[in-house]
Steps between C-alpha positions, in 0.01 A plus 500: 500500500782741421549534123838418346686725265338535162174336608164668433261433784131540413302661782130569468264644762310253709121494518499731802672783316412454137217713365196286424223635277168440665190454281246764602127429520352451157321826402269295274392268776126534574438698817212265582754244616570718801153621593179366640217420263299806392135545427481620134146633546599706806806635322301601189242678716767694681667605176168606352424712807839667465398636160228709659639603840834588659649288786317694770165493325483840326355512147769545236314806369651676804851448362707658231768279340837565658824511301767333713764496229841595636756676286820311441805631682841401369709361783824683572689173459481540122742793518771308689812353331475125433756271665542122446545444877471709812819610671428342839776276636557591865220296662307185431159669550380850402160649592329820374512807718151594376177318407676327210200543266631415150182446296122525504241395244143383434446138395163376364348203681176498295276735305127467429229737370384624841802426714875444505776436748863618489792444727703809592853370559758696701844349486772556765865400492562340842865403475799432274703200615824335395416129534800280562498221241824333597859565618845355444805510724798418283767367738726396217821691414374545140196660339192279456211524251148431625175481312173630643141518370224734606141545384293810430131487591192671628299324767216572739575450867158617624156561354528324162118459516481855361571339161148356501378857445769630261855412400710675759820346371444667159502846667873451572587479130698810409514624860748781572596632842702799607757447777758758618451709189540213248243297307501122499301335221404136556555268206262239355708215645458653846123558488344283228727204434774331698852411397806341656841664464823301543827685576862395550658686792873524558585483873854615588721289723420508873193714440137487609249576222128554567249501213182707540187546287278805546137459599227767496204463743173675415166539682183556294192648666184449293187705576184489289300737282146386425258648249128462579200732505664721235786589732848383590557410866795403714426172681515490877502199731197297611241715682721811502611771257853518639763369483508404133500132413864403430675196358869471586734305276878477499740428212871425487709558189829316482681731262783467249728699728781310673801594706811326631666612820805393700306529825150437627292816482362637827121468525431869544246614408615792293253756371405614149295789372220383272351733237130493589247424226156670499208295634187444295208668681184317604154657496415719798181305578532167678274196488483231765612165364161344577333773284699410188341297221499119548751444224737752657467331842574161346806621311647672805444190710668286237820700552520373855365802682 
């Protein structure tokens, strides 16, 4: 229905376009709900044997403890000027012209006296997208005022099972990325909480107005570092040392950034240059997944791998 002069028409996104916060897997949920029954006696015997011998049967007296601690490297993004929004308005979609690696870190899955398991997360920016929330075509000879609401959120679109091992969503808190020489810091309402913003938009007479909200798409690749037999190991796949076992998860952030245009943006994609973050190193020695400790195998399986 065409609005009359002086009328405020309330327009909100429909369920196909509005950002919906998905509840990730509960990190406190027992992993036993997702696994076959185990034999406690068999597991205790295997863990006891691991105290005396390494995964290929050599006595631990043959080993010297290895220090796998990596020095921290400050990412170059910290030196970039901070901007509230990125200056990208020519296309609807932008993709990195490089690997798009924006962050890497180690997240603890569990720690015990003779063993532990960490996830090494490598985060890539896959795309930056202007999502069309709604549009108005004011055919009246006078200006019209419209009201629109949009919602900020973080949601998993793939691989939320990783949260059974550690809280992947929490790793986005305080995230900064470098794009085209500028730094974009994500706010708490974009990564930790969710809020709805309502705006009143003035649309001139005989004018099309399109309202966009910016979305950031990320891909997280989680590999595993396992401590057993007095040594840290990278974890390979079943029955092989390479490739490394990997859990893929994807996250979308519907940001606070919005944009009104008098035309529909072309799809593109355009390209952006991402300031690459250093990647946390894994140990040089690799362990087959079936040679990891029972608890490690169970935790990795619980994450849907």
